Coordinates of C-alpha atoms and ligand atoms in Angstrom, one line a residue:
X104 CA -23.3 -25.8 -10.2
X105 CA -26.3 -24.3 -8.3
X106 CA -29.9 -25.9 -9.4
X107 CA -30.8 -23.2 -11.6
X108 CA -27.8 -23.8 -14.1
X109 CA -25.8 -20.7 -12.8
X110 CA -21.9 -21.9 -12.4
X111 CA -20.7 -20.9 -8.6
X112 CA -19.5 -17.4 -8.7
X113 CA -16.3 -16.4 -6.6
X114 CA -17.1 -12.9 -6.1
X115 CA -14.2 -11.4 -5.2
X116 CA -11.6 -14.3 -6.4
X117 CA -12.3 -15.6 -3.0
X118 CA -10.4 -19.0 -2.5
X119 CA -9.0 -18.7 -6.3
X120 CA -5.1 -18.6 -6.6
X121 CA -3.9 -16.9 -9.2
X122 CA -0.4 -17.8 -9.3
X123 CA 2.7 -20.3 -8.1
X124 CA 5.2 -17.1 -6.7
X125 CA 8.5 -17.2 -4.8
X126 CA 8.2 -13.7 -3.0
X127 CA 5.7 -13.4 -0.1
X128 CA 4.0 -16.1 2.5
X129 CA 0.9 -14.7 4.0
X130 CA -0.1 -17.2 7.0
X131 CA -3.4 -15.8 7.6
X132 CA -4.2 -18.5 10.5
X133 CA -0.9 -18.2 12.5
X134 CA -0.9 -14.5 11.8
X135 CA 2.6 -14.6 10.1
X136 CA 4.1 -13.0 7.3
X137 CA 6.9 -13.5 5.5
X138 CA 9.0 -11.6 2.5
X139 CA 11.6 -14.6 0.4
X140 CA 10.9 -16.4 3.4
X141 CA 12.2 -14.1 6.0
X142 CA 9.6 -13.1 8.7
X143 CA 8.5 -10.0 8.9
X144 CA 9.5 -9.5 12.8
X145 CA 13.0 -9.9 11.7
X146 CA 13.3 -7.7 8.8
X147 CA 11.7 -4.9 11.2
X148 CA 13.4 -5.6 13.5
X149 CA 17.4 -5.7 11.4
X150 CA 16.4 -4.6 8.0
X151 CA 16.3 -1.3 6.1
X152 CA 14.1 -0.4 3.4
X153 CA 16.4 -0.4 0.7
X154 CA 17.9 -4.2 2.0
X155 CA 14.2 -5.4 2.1
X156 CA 13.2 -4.1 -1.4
X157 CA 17.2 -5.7 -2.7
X158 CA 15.4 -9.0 -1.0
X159 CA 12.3 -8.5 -2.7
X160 CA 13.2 -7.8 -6.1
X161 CA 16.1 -9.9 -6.2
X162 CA 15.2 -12.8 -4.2
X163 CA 18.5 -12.8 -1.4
X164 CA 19.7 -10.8 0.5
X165 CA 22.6 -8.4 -0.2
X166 CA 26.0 -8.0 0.4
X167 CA 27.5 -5.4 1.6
X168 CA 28.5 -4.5 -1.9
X169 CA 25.7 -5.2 -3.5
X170 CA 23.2 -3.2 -1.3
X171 CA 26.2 -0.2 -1.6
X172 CA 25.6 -0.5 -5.4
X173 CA 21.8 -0.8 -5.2
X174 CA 21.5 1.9 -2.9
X175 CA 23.8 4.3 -4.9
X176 CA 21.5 3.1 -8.3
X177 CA 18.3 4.7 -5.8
X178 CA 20.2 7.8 -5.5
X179 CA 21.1 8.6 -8.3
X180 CA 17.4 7.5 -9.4
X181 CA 15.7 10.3 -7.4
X182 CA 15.8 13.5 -8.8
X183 CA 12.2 14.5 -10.8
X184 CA 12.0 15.6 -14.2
X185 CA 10.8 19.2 -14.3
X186 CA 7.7 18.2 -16.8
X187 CA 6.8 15.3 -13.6
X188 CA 7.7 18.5 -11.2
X189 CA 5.4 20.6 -13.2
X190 CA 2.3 17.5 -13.2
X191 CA 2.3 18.0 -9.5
X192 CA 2.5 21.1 -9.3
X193 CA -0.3 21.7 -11.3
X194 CA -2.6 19.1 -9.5
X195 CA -1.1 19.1 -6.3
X196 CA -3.6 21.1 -4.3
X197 CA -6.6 20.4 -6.7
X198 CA -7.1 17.1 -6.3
X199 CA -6.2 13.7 -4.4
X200 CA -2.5 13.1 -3.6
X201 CA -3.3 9.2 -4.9
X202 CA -4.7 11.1 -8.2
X203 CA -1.3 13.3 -8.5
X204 CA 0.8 10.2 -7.7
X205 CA -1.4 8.2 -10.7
X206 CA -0.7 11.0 -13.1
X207 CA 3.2 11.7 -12.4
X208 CA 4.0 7.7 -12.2
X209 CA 2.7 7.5 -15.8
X210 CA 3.6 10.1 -17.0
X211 CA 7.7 8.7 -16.1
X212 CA 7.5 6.4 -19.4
X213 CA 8.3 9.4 -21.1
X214 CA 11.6 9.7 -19.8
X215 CA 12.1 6.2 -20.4
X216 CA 14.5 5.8 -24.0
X217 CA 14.4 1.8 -23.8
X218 CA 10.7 1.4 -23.6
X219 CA 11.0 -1.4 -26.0
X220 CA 13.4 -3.3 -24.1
X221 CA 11.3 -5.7 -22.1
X222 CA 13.9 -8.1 -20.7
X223 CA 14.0 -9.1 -17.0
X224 CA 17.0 -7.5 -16.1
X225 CA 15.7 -3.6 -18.2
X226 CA 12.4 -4.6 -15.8
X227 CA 14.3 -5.2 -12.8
X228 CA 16.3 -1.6 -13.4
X229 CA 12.9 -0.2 -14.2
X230 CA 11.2 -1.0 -10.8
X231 CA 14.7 0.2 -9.2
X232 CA 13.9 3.7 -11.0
X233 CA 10.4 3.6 -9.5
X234 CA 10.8 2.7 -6.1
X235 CA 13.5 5.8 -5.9
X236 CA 11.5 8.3 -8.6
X237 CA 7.9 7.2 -6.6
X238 CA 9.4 7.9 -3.3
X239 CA 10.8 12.1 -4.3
X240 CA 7.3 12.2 -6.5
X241 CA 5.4 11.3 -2.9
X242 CA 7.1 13.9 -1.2
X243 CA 7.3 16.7 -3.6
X244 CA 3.2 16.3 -3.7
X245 CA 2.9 17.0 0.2
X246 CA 5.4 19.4 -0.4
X247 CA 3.2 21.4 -2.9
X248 CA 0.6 20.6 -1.0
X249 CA 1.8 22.5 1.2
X250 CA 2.6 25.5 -0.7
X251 CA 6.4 24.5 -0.7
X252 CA 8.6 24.2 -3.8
X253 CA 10.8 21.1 -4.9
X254 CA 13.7 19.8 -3.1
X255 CA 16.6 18.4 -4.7
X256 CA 17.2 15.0 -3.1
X257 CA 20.1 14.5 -0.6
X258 CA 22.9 12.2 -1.2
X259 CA 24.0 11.8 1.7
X260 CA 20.6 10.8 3.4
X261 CA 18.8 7.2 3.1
X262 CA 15.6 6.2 1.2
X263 CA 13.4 7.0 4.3
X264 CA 15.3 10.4 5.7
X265 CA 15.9 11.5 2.2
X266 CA 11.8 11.2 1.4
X267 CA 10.8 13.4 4.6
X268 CA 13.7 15.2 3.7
X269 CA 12.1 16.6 0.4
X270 CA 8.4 17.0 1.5
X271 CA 9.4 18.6 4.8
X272 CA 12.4 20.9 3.4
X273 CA 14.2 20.2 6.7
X274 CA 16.5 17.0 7.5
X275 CA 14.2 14.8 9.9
X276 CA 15.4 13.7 13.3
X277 CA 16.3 9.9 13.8
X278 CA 13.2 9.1 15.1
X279 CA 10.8 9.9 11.9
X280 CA 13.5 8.3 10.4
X281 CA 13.4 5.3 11.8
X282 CA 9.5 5.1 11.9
X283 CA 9.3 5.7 8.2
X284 CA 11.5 2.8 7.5
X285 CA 9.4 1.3 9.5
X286 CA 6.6 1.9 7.7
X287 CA 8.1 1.3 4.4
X288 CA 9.5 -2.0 5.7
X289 CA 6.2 -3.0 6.7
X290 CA 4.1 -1.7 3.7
X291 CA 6.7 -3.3 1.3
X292 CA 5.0 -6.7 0.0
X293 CA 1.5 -8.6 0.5
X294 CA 1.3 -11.8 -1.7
X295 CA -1.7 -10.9 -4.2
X296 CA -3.8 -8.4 -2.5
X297 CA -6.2 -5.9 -4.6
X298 CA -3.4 -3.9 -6.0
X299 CA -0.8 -6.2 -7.1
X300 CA -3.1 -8.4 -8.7
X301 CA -5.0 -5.2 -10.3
X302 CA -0.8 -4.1 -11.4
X303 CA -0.9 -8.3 -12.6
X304 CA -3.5 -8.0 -14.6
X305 CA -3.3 -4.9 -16.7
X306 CA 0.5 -6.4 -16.9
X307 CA -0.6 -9.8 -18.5
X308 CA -2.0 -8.3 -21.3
X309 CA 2.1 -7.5 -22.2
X310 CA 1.1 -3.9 -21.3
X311 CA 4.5 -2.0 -19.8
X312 CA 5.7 -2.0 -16.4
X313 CA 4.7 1.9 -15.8
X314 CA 1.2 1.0 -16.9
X315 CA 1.4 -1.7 -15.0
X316 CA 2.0 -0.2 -11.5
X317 CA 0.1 2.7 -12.7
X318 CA -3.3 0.3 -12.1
X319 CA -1.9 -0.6 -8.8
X320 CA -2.0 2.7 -7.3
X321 CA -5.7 2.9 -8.9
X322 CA -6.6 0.1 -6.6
X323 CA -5.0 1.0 -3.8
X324 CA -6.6 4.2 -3.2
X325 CA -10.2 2.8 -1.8
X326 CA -11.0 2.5 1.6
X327 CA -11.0 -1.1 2.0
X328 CA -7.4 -1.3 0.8
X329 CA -4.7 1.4 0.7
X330 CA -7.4 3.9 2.1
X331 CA -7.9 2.4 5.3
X332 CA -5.0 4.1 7.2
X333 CA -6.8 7.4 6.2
X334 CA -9.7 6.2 7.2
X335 CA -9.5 4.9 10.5
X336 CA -7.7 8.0 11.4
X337 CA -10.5 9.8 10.4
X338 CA -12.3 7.9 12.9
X339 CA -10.4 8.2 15.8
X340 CA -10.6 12.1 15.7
X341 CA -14.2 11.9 14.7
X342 CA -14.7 9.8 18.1
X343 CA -12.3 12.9 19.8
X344 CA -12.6 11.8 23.5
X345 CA -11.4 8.1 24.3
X346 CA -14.7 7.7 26.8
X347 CA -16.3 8.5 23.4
X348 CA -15.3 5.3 21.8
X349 CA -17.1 2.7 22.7
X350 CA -20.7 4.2 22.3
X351 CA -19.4 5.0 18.3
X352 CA -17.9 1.7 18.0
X353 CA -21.0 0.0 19.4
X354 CA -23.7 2.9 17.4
X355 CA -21.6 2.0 14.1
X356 CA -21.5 -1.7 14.1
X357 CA -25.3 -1.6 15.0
X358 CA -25.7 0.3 11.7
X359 CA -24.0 -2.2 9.8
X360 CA -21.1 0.1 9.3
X361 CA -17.4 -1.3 8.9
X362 CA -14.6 -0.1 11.6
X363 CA -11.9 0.7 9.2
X364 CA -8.7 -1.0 9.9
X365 CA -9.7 -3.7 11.0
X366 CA -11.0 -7.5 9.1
X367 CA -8.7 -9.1 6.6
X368 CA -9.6 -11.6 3.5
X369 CA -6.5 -13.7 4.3
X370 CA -5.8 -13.0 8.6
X371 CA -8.4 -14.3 10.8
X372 CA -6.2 -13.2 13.6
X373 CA -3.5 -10.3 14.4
X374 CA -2.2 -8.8 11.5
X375 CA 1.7 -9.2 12.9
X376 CA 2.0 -6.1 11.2
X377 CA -0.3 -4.3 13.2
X378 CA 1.7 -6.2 16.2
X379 CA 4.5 -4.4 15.3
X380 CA 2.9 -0.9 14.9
X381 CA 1.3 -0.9 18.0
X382 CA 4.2 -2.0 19.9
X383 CA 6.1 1.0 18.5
X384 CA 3.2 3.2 19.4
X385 CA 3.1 2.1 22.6
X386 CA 7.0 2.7 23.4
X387 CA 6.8 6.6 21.8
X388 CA 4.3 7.3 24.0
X389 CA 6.5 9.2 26.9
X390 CA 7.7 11.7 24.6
X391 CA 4.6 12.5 22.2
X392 CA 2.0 15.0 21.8
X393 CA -1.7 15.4 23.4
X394 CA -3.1 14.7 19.9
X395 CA -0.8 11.0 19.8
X396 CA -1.4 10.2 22.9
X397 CA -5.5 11.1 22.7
X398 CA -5.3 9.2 19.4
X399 CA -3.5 6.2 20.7
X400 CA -5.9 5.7 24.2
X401 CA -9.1 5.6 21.2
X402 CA -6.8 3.1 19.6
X403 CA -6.8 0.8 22.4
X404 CA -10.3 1.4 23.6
X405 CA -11.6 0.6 19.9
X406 CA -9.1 -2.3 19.3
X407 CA -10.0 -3.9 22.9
X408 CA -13.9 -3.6 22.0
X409 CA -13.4 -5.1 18.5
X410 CA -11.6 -7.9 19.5
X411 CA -14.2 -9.0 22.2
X412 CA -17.0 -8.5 19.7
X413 CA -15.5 -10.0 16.6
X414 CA -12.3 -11.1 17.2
X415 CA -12.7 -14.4 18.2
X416 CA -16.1 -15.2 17.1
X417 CA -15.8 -13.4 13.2
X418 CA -12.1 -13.6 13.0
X419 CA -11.8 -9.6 12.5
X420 CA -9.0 -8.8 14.3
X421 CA -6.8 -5.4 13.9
X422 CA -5.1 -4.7 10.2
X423 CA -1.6 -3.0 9.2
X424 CA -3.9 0.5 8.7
X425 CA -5.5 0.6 12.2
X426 CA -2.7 1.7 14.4
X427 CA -0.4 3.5 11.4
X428 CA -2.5 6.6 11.3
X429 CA -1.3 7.4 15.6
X430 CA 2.5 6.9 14.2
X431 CA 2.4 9.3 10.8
X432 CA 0.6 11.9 13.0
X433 CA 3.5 11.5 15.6
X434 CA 5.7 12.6 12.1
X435 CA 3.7 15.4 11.2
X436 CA 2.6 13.8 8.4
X437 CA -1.0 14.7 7.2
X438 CA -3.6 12.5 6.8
X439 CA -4.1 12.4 3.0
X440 CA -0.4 12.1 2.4
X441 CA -0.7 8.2 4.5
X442 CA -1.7 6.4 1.0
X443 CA 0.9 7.6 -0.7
X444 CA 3.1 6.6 1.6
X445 CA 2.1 3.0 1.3
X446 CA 2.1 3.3 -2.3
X447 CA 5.6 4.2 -2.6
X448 CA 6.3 1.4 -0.3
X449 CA 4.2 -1.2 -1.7
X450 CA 5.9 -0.2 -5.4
X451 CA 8.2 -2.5 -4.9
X452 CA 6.1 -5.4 -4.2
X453 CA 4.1 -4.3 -7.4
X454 CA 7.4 -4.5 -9.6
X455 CA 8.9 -7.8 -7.8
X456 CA 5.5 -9.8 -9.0
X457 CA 4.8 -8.2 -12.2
X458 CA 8.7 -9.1 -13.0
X459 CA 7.9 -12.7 -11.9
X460 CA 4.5 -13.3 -13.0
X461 CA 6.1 -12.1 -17.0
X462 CA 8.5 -15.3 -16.5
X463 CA 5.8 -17.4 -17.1
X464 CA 3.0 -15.2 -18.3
X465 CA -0.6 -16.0 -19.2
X466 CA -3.7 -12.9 -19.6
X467 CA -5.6 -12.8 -17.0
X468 CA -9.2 -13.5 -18.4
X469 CA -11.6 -14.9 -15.7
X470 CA -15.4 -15.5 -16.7
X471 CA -18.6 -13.8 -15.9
X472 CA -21.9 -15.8 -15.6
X473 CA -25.0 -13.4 -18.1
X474 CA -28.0 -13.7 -16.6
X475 CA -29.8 -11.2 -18.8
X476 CA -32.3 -11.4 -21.3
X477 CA -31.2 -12.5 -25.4
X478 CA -32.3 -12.3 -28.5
X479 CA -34.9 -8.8 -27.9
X480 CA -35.9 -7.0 -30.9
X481 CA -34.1 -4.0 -32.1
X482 CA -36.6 -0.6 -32.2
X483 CA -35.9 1.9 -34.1
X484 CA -35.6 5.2 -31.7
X485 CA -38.4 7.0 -32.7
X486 CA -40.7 3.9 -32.3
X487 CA -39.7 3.4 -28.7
X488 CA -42.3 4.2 -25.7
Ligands
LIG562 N1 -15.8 -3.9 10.7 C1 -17.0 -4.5 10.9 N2 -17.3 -5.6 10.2 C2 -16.5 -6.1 9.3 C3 -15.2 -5.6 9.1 C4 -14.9 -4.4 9.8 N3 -13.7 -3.8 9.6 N4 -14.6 -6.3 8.1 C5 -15.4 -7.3 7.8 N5 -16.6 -7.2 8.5 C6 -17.7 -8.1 8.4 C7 -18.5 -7.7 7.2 O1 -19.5 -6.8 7.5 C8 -19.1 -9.1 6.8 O2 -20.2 -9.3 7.7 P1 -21.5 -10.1 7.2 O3 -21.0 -11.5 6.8 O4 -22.4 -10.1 8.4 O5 -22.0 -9.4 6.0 C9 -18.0 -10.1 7.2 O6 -17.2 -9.4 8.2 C10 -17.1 -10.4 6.0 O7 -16.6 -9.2 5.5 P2 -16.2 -8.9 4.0 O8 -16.1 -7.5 3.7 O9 -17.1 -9.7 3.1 O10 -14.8 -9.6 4.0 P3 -13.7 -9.5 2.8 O11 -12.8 -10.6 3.0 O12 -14.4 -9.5 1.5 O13 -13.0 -8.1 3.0 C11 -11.8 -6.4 4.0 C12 -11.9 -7.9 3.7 C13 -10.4 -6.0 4.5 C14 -12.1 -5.6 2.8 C15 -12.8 -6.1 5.1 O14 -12.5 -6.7 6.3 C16 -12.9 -4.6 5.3 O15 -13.7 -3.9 4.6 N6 -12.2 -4.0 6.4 C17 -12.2 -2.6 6.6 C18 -11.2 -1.9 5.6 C19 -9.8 -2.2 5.9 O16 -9.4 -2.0 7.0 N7 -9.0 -2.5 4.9 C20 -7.6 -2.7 5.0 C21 -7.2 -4.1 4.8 S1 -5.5 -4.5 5.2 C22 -4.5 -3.5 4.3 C23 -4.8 -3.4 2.9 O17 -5.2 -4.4 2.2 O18 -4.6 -2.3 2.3

């Protein structure tokens, strides 16, 4: 307790756990991570999407039957109602894709006829609906976006091919594939970062699962979380020229201005998951555009100047968002549809710890220290000056 009387405030939970969980190890000093205790190198490197959110949810990893069943539950999960079809196409091109995705992931509880079932096993089935339902809602927004109309979902296709599949109209090649699994892979889970403890705690009031996640995608729109990928792209084309970046990177931290993608509460070293971005980057590059390849020689010229300035010394080294924006644009994916993206990964994550934390639940309820004045005297309005 500081002299004055004021208790020690940990702005920004910093330091504070919040809970004993089983799903995801975060090493922030070795720069690992880890998902049920499998790294993350592996799972990118043998996994798919749909295995690592069967690990996730369910703690193992599957069979071969029982990833055929859980993939054929995701299938059959995908198609949109038309009043969610109709949300997005209302909004879709007047406003945020993270604002359309808020709206027509809430609005799903409609369709839900055993809200009031609140066992484990109707939550687990729930977050298997939302990973599949989050995933055609992502892609019918960039598809509207676009002035396109809704795709039905593919059968035949996986999670990843069958998503590009509805926002693009046209089945992708095995490379965008392969990325966005990828992607999804690596976007799946975090351990208690700003939006699964935001989908924690408007869960721990007993509040429903939909309601739940719906808070995570709130928080995971801003620029220092979900946001970032957005943003650092952003950056990169602002900078334009790769001889260009070193005099913006040098201009903008001498303002006091933060390099997006880069600086993590928990990794005071490589994200691995930037690792394994970059690495993939860096093996396209033979075959990609002007724009990738301009993008990706910023990338290296900014990430080379960061880490000699405050790698080392500040511990801010490059995060998951910093090279992601060089591999969507190698997908023609555009920029505002990146978030999303991550969101319908990181649903899974969302529903895995709001499914755990309800095991042993407790409302979140944290303190705040007043400082203000008490006691003033009440004025009447027309008496005040
Ligand atoms: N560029 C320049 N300086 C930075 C950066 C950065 N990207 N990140 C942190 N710093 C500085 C910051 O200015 C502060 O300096 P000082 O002590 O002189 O005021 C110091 O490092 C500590 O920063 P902080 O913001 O207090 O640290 P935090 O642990 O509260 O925040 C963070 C972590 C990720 C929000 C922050 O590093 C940041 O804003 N990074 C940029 C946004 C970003 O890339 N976010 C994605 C995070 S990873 C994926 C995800 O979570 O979605």
């Amino acid at each position: 307790m500081p002299d004055n009387g004021a208790p020690v405030i940990n702005y920004g939970l910093v330091g504070v756990y919040i809970a004993d969980s089983k799903i995801c190890k975060v090493d922030g000093t070795a720069g690992r991570l880890y998902y049920r205790g499998y790294s993350i190198d592996l799972l990118a490197k043998n996994s798919s999407y749909e295995e690592v959110c069967y690990l996730i949810l369910y703690g193992h990893l599957p069979t071969n039957e029982e990833l055929d069943s859980f993939k054929k539950k995701l299938i059959d999960a995908r198609p949109l109602p038309d009043m969610v079809i109709d949300v997005i196409e209302e909004f879709a091109k007047k406003q945020d894709p993270m604002d359309t995705l808020r709206s027509a992931v809430s609005a799903l509880s409609a369709y839900d006829n055993k809200m009031d079932d609140r066992t484990e096993s109707a939550n687990l089935d729930r977050g298997v609906n939302l990973i599949s339902k989050m995933a055609s809602i992502v892609a019918t927004i960039g598809r509207y976006r676009r002035g396109g109309g809704y795709v039905q979902p593919d059968s035949s296709l996986s999670h990843a091919e069958n998503l590009l599949y509805m926002m693009n109209g046209t089945k992708p090649s095995q490379k965008d594939a392969k990325l966005l699994d990828l992607m999804l892979i690596l976007h799946a889970e975090h351990s208690s970062n700003a939006s699964t403890f935001s989908t924690l705690v408007a869960g721990s009031t007993l509040a429903d699962l939909y309601s739940a996640v719906t808070s995570g995608i709130a928080a995971l729109k801003g620029p220092l979380h979900g946001g970032a990928d957005e943003a650092a792209l952003k950056m990169m084309k602002t900078i334009g020229d790769p001889d260009n970046t070193e005099t913006y990177i040098d201009e903008a931290l001498k303002g006091k201005n933060k390099i997006m993608g880069f600086g993590h509460r928990v990794y005071k070293t490589y994200d691995p998951r930037a690792m394994i971005i970059k690495n993939d980057l860096m093996s396209l590059q033979e075959n990609e555009s002007q724009e990738v390849k301009t993008l990706t020689a910023i990338a290296l010229r900014a990430e080379k100047m960061m880490i000699d300035r405050l790698g080392k010394t500040h511990g801010i080294w490059p995060n998951i968002d910093f090279f992601a924006g060089p591999i969507y644009v190698s997908m023609g994916m555009s920029i505002e549809m990146f978030t999303p993206i991550f969101a319908a990964s990181r649903i899974v994550g969302w529903c895995a710890h709001m499914i755990e934390y309800w095991k042993d639940n407790r409302i979140f309820r944290p303190l705040e220290y007043y400082s203000g004045p008490l006691d003033l005297q009440y004025v009447p309005v027309g008496e005040r000056k």
